[in-house]
XYZ file of C-alpha atoms in Angstrom:
472
model
C 108.222 158.890 36.540
C 105.793 161.392 38.034
C 107.468 164.183 39.969
C 104.562 164.748 42.355
C 106.106 162.437 44.957
C 109.662 161.085 45.431
C 110.434 157.893 43.520
C 113.406 155.543 43.820
C 114.409 152.578 41.713
C 116.040 149.781 43.697
C 118.807 148.312 41.539
C 121.482 145.667 41.952
C 122.743 142.255 40.979
C 120.274 139.317 41.173
C 119.653 137.839 44.618
C 121.168 140.731 46.564
C 117.997 141.405 48.559
C 116.427 144.154 46.448
C 112.872 142.864 46.869
C 113.367 142.430 50.608
C 114.563 146.032 50.878
C 111.500 147.271 48.961
C 109.201 145.091 51.079
C 110.639 146.474 54.313
C 110.687 150.100 53.164
C 107.081 149.956 51.953
C 105.821 147.699 54.787
C 104.383 145.446 52.112
C 104.622 141.717 52.792
C 102.847 140.941 49.507
C 106.085 141.523 47.599
C 107.599 138.249 46.500
C 110.927 137.609 48.236
C 112.764 134.503 47.111
C 116.272 133.042 47.539
C 116.153 132.031 43.873
C 118.046 134.532 41.636
C 116.125 136.219 38.847
C 112.626 136.013 40.352
C 112.020 139.683 39.468
C 111.881 139.988 35.669
C 109.910 143.217 35.219
C 109.804 146.477 37.148
C 107.078 146.708 39.768
C 106.157 149.979 41.416
C 105.043 150.061 45.057
C 103.535 153.276 46.359
C 103.312 154.050 50.072
C 99.939 155.563 50.911
C 99.097 157.141 54.273
C 95.601 158.483 54.987
C 94.732 158.086 51.302
C 97.694 160.253 50.295
C 100.460 158.835 48.098
C 103.750 159.929 49.636
C 106.630 157.941 48.072
C 107.275 155.234 45.457
C 109.822 152.450 45.271
C 110.411 150.421 42.116
C 111.603 146.826 42.389
C 113.697 145.990 39.326
C 115.313 142.975 37.638
C 118.963 142.413 38.425
C 121.872 143.338 36.162
C 122.693 140.461 33.806
C 125.396 141.784 31.471
C 126.992 144.719 33.299
C 130.385 144.559 31.560
C 128.854 144.622 28.079
C 126.522 147.415 29.188
C 129.430 149.410 30.585
C 131.303 148.997 27.275
C 128.363 150.652 25.494
C 128.206 153.442 28.110
C 131.945 154.127 27.762
C 131.622 154.315 23.986
C 128.670 156.722 24.127
C 129.792 160.204 23.043
C 126.557 162.191 22.769
C 124.538 164.181 25.312
C 125.250 162.616 28.772
C 121.759 163.586 29.904
C 120.287 161.300 27.245
C 122.480 158.268 27.874
C 119.722 156.159 29.434
C 117.116 157.023 26.798
C 119.640 156.308 24.067
C 120.589 152.939 25.590
C 116.934 151.908 25.903
C 116.144 152.985 22.332
C 119.183 151.137 20.990
C 118.560 147.854 22.838
C 114.856 147.505 23.668
C 114.439 144.883 20.934
C 117.610 143.014 21.859
C 116.938 140.086 24.241
C 120.589 140.082 25.317
C 120.079 143.429 27.079
C 116.422 142.830 28.089
C 116.993 143.055 31.853
C 119.218 146.123 31.610
C 116.652 147.906 29.428
C 113.898 147.080 31.898
C 115.766 148.200 35.026
C 116.859 151.490 33.395
C 113.303 152.548 32.481
C 112.276 154.021 35.885
C 115.644 155.770 36.212
C 115.239 157.288 32.751
C 111.844 158.609 33.886
C 113.429 160.442 36.806
C 113.644 157.992 39.701
C 116.551 158.218 42.111
C 118.778 155.179 42.511
C 119.116 152.873 45.521
C 121.819 150.346 44.698
C 121.668 147.221 46.890
C 124.512 144.792 47.488
C 125.004 141.817 49.747
C 127.671 142.902 52.220
C 128.393 139.326 53.284
C 130.173 138.586 49.989
C 133.291 140.195 48.452
C 133.271 142.846 45.726
C 133.474 141.358 42.225
C 134.346 142.697 38.776
C 130.677 142.798 37.753
C 129.913 144.926 40.805
C 132.527 147.491 39.796
C 131.001 147.607 36.323
C 127.532 148.198 37.768
C 128.794 150.996 40.014
C 130.453 152.754 37.086
C 127.301 152.425 34.974
C 125.229 154.068 37.699
C 127.790 156.853 38.061
C 127.584 157.548 34.349
C 123.795 157.887 34.502
C 124.300 161.112 36.429
C 121.242 160.356 38.575
C 121.195 160.927 42.385
C 122.154 157.630 43.947
C 122.669 155.916 47.259
C 124.392 152.596 47.940
C 122.853 150.204 50.454
C 124.810 147.388 52.087
C 122.286 144.661 52.903
C 124.159 141.938 54.790
C 122.137 138.786 54.168
C 124.407 136.560 56.260
C 126.109 137.534 59.490
C 128.998 135.031 59.364
C 131.006 137.101 56.843
C 131.313 140.863 56.530
C 132.906 142.735 53.635
C 131.370 146.095 54.535
C 134.752 147.830 54.674
C 135.592 146.760 51.112
C 132.202 147.823 49.811
C 132.446 151.220 51.491
C 135.826 151.855 49.883
C 134.450 151.215 46.391
C 131.151 153.004 47.029
C 132.988 156.162 48.017
C 134.094 156.539 44.379
C 130.639 156.229 42.852
C 127.795 157.238 45.178
C 126.422 160.325 46.902
C 125.519 158.415 50.077
C 126.217 155.021 51.648
C 123.941 153.213 54.104
C 124.056 149.878 55.931
C 120.504 148.553 55.926
C 119.652 144.937 56.752
C 116.180 144.231 55.367
C 115.880 141.205 57.673
C 116.361 143.194 60.882
C 115.462 146.797 60.060
C 112.914 148.458 62.336
C 110.972 151.714 62.091
C 113.959 153.830 63.149
C 116.148 152.179 60.514
C 113.589 153.032 57.838
C 113.476 156.656 58.975
C 117.293 156.801 58.969
C 117.263 155.475 55.396
C 114.891 158.262 54.330
C 117.067 160.825 56.097
C 120.043 159.561 54.093
C 118.088 159.844 50.855
C 117.611 163.549 51.554
C 121.348 164.046 51.150
C 121.647 162.670 47.604
C 119.783 165.569 45.991
C 119.128 168.914 47.648
C 116.007 169.477 45.561
C 114.373 166.446 47.160
C 114.930 167.547 50.744
C 111.536 169.279 51.259
C 109.614 166.366 49.718
C 111.469 163.746 51.735
C 111.112 165.809 54.924
C 107.351 165.625 54.351
C 107.569 161.869 53.783
C 109.452 161.393 57.045
C 106.918 163.495 58.941
C 104.071 161.448 57.454
C 105.743 158.181 58.516
C 106.318 159.458 62.051
C 102.747 160.736 62.397
C 101.397 157.419 61.124
C 103.557 155.514 63.613
C 102.226 157.598 66.495
C 98.678 156.948 65.292
C 99.298 153.196 65.208
C 100.653 153.282 68.738
C 97.559 155.096 69.970
C 95.310 152.537 68.304
C 97.412 149.635 69.620
C 97.107 151.076 73.119
C 93.339 151.308 72.749
C 93.120 147.710 71.487
C 95.234 146.434 74.393
C 93.312 148.374 77.032
C 89.967 147.223 75.636
C 91.023 143.568 75.432
C 92.373 143.554 78.985
C 89.240 145.128 80.414
C 87.040 142.738 78.448
C 89.040 139.751 79.736
C 88.983 140.964 83.344
C 85.217 141.527 83.278
C 84.406 138.384 81.341
C 82.364 135.573 82.865
C 80.147 132.722 81.734
C 77.327 131.071 83.628
C 74.684 128.424 83.203
C 71.912 126.740 85.088
C 72.446 123.277 86.513
C 69.315 121.213 86.523
C 68.547 118.266 88.721
C 70.309 115.104 87.688
C 73.179 116.897 85.979
C 76.674 116.320 87.368
C 77.704 119.707 88.866
C 81.413 118.857 88.816
C 81.350 118.068 85.106
C 79.241 121.158 84.475
C 81.851 123.310 86.208
C 84.668 121.687 84.227
C 82.899 122.281 80.910
C 82.011 125.835 81.845
C 85.611 126.543 82.858
C 86.777 125.284 79.475
C 84.280 127.590 77.784
C 85.574 130.485 79.862
C 89.200 129.786 78.953
C 88.447 129.384 75.256
C 86.560 132.645 75.035
C 89.260 134.590 76.888
C 91.807 133.053 74.510
C 89.661 134.309 71.631
C 89.787 137.828 73.074
C 93.585 137.658 73.094
C 93.700 136.190 69.579
C 91.569 139.064 68.326
C 93.900 141.538 70.039
C 96.976 139.983 68.419
C 95.243 140.069 65.039
C 94.456 143.778 65.467
C 98.076 144.571 66.365
C 99.435 142.502 63.488
C 97.096 144.169 60.991
C 97.728 147.625 62.412
C 101.420 147.269 61.593
C 100.629 145.839 58.149
C 101.612 142.210 58.627
C 98.758 140.817 56.566
C 99.903 138.095 54.210
C 102.550 136.072 56.002
C 101.799 134.588 59.392
C 104.206 136.229 61.810
C 105.844 133.282 63.524
C 106.974 133.500 67.106
C 110.354 132.051 68.080
C 110.148 128.459 69.273
C 111.556 129.576 72.619
C 109.120 132.484 73.040
C 107.081 132.498 76.213
C 104.069 133.309 74.034
C 104.257 129.774 72.652
C 102.730 128.697 75.963
C 98.999 128.886 76.437
C 97.570 131.864 78.296
C 96.374 129.595 81.100
C 99.353 127.242 81.279
C 101.417 126.879 84.436
C 104.546 127.871 82.508
C 103.002 131.180 81.471
C 102.124 132.015 85.043
C 105.608 131.056 86.228
C 107.435 133.173 83.631
C 105.188 136.218 83.352
C 103.466 138.597 85.726
C 104.731 140.060 88.978
C 107.163 138.446 91.373
C 105.970 137.018 94.672
C 107.012 140.165 96.537
C 105.428 142.526 94.022
C 102.214 140.535 93.924
C 102.028 140.368 97.698
C 102.235 144.156 97.796
C 99.431 144.373 95.233
C 97.329 141.994 97.311
C 97.856 144.132 100.390
C 96.692 147.230 98.521
C 93.637 145.391 97.279
C 92.819 144.231 100.774
C 92.783 140.578 99.802
C 94.529 137.569 101.241
C 98.240 138.194 100.753
C 99.174 134.605 101.505
C 96.765 133.291 98.920
C 98.029 135.694 96.246
C 101.644 134.750 96.889
C 100.757 131.091 96.839
C 98.989 131.314 93.493
C 101.834 133.365 92.050
C 104.265 130.622 93.004
C 102.285 127.542 92.076
C 99.877 128.487 89.337
C 96.676 126.514 89.078
C 95.455 123.004 88.635
C 92.250 123.382 86.683
C 89.165 121.430 87.610
C 89.609 121.696 91.387
C 87.975 125.132 91.653
C 88.853 125.669 95.295
C 88.893 129.254 96.476
C 91.677 130.177 98.873
C 90.949 133.204 100.930
C 88.625 134.546 98.266
C 91.323 134.532 95.556
C 91.687 131.595 93.189
C 94.774 130.364 91.341
C 96.220 131.629 88.083
C 93.581 131.714 85.380
C 90.868 130.384 87.661
C 87.795 132.362 88.593
C 85.085 132.753 91.144
C 83.025 129.648 90.882
C 80.267 128.133 92.878
C 76.659 127.138 92.959
C 74.187 129.666 94.193
C 70.442 129.841 94.360
C 69.099 132.437 92.011
C 65.696 133.620 90.989
C 65.401 134.622 87.330
C 62.511 136.442 85.858
C 61.243 135.496 82.438
C 59.758 138.185 80.199
C 56.347 137.039 81.359
C 57.365 137.572 84.950
C 57.500 133.865 85.810
C 60.149 133.156 88.460
C 62.427 130.261 87.606
C 64.434 128.737 90.438
C 67.521 126.562 90.121
C 71.231 126.163 90.792
C 73.453 128.340 88.676
C 77.200 128.197 88.322
C 79.436 130.977 87.095
C 83.057 131.166 85.965
C 84.589 134.628 86.114
C 85.290 137.409 86.417
C 88.829 136.451 87.409
C 89.614 137.767 90.898
C 93.364 137.187 90.823
C 95.311 140.460 90.341
C 98.081 138.473 88.678
C 95.722 137.894 85.750
C 95.941 141.581 84.822
C 99.737 141.451 84.738
C 99.763 138.231 82.704
C 97.455 139.784 80.106
C 99.504 142.978 80.011
C 102.800 141.093 79.765
C 101.616 138.987 76.841
C 100.187 141.991 74.991
C 103.413 143.986 75.419
C 105.616 141.072 74.346
C 103.519 140.504 71.231
C 103.507 144.215 70.388
C 107.289 144.369 70.799
C 107.698 141.356 68.549
C 105.494 142.788 65.804
C 107.064 146.249 65.631
C 110.524 144.659 65.336
C 109.470 142.306 62.558
C 110.603 143.621 59.130
C 108.139 143.095 56.291
C 110.898 141.866 53.997
C 111.770 138.988 56.277
C 110.610 135.528 55.303
C 110.852 132.343 57.328
C 109.989 131.368 60.868
C 113.197 132.284 62.666
C 112.786 135.686 64.246
C 114.524 138.153 66.483
C 115.328 137.662 70.141
C 112.321 137.333 72.391
C 111.593 136.361 75.973
C 113.019 132.886 76.607
C 112.764 130.223 79.254
C 116.347 129.653 80.249
C 117.366 132.731 82.191
C 115.627 134.245 85.194
C 112.423 133.158 86.890
C 110.279 136.073 85.759
C 110.965 137.087 82.177
C 108.149 139.411 81.279
C 107.978 143.172 81.169
C 105.692 144.094 84.043
C 108.263 143.193 86.695
C 110.113 146.296 85.525
C 107.204 148.606 86.288
C 107.873 151.243 88.914
C 105.917 151.157 92.197
C 103.859 154.093 90.935
C 103.027 152.242 87.709
C 102.050 149.109 89.627
C 99.819 151.261 91.799
C 98.055 152.466 88.649
C 97.485 148.830 87.685
C 96.204 147.974 91.148
C 93.684 150.812 91.128
C 92.599 149.829 87.645
C 92.118 146.182 88.630
C 90.111 147.203 91.660
C 87.955 149.483 89.496
C 87.319 146.797 86.890
C 86.473 144.051 89.378
C 84.220 146.331 91.396
C 80.499 145.889 91.242
C 79.708 149.583 90.966
C 77.479 150.657 88.144
C 79.487 153.856 87.718
C 82.985 153.140 86.449
C 86.078 154.661 88.005
C 86.986 156.774 84.993
C 90.140 158.165 86.583
C 91.570 154.705 87.229
C 90.721 153.556 83.718
C 92.208 156.671 82.139
C 95.390 156.348 84.210
C 95.783 152.739 83.067
C 95.232 153.709 79.426
C 97.886 156.415 79.752
C 100.259 153.862 81.300
C 99.787 151.420 78.427
C 100.342 154.212 75.917
C 103.563 155.256 77.652
C 104.843 151.653 77.645
C 104.216 151.340 73.907
C 105.924 154.662 73.293
C 108.943 153.462 75.263
C 109.137 150.268 73.203
C 108.786 152.075 69.895
C 111.631 154.457 70.798
C 114.071 151.614 71.346
C 116.374 151.099 68.386
C 117.715 147.640 69.257
């Protein structure tokens, strides 16, 4: 094993969650994770690369198959202890009975540290004790990881008692729930198993933290761009004589909604890719508010500001407070397109027929009725977009790469309070930033209000930073 970067072999009994641990530590959802024992039959090395620099390697290995027979050989070995692994491999590499043990020892013999993974939701068995003693006899730096695959039973205390006799460090690490901070804590623990590795692992940790900050900055930029694009977005078309204007408005409104949905889908894709969820579709909980469509009544009931908060925003904007409160409470029935006090319902937009005069390239003036949907004039729309982006971001950064299956961590649900989003927790000063930003975006000035836009971008960045610092 090359000594240019730290390398760790992840060992253990079959079906203990070794591959899931490697997948989560490397943020690689391409690693096969299966409930079927023995899926990993050969060692596979996964290298973490940041900014084209290789910084750490993890080796996924087959599980122990005959630990008691292997331990008997180790106990009988009476030559140089430093050569015990090489001697075992040389003595048994042609013996199919020890094929898995030979394979899993290879990276350790080449210098890799040991991460021994067990399922903490089951009791300690005789084979486990044999495996622990084998790893002690290798003399390699080693850490034990308790990966509780099921939460209904917990034998962590028993495992800790046995691990204390055989390992340099012990760590509880659930590959199905671990977040960024858990991964950093794991790396910090690895520093303690061999003093010579401390400088290298300190550099690895710094690289991970710098990369995380970079992702947050990019996520903030994606969110800010998508929100501004959605707030400024509109569609329009000419309505010629004989064409039903009501049907034209309905079709145009559907086009508007679909294209704004596409903006949000692209944003979610960027966030998902940014945090390296590429292969498996990240499923939202069935009870997540994000399961509802962006323009559904339920979304507008559960997300965004409260009536009182929105009324205050309407007053600052100089619009019709009563209309804003009304739309916050009742959402929108699409297809009616009735403006109330200049502000339409949730997800609706300025609509109407107006006489326009277009100029063709040849300078010919073309008259006709033209209808337009958007930009959305409801300040609640900004908070809905922001809420959904923040909820999705929070969901993604909490999603471990080693997790498989649709069931995910706790998210915003529908069975508690009226408003369940994030923006209701904004301070008055933060809401004022949003209000100024909305006013700047919806303004018709050719020169943008750069201060308002910058303040909003800084706000989004600070919200992401707050989320990423949370450890629960």
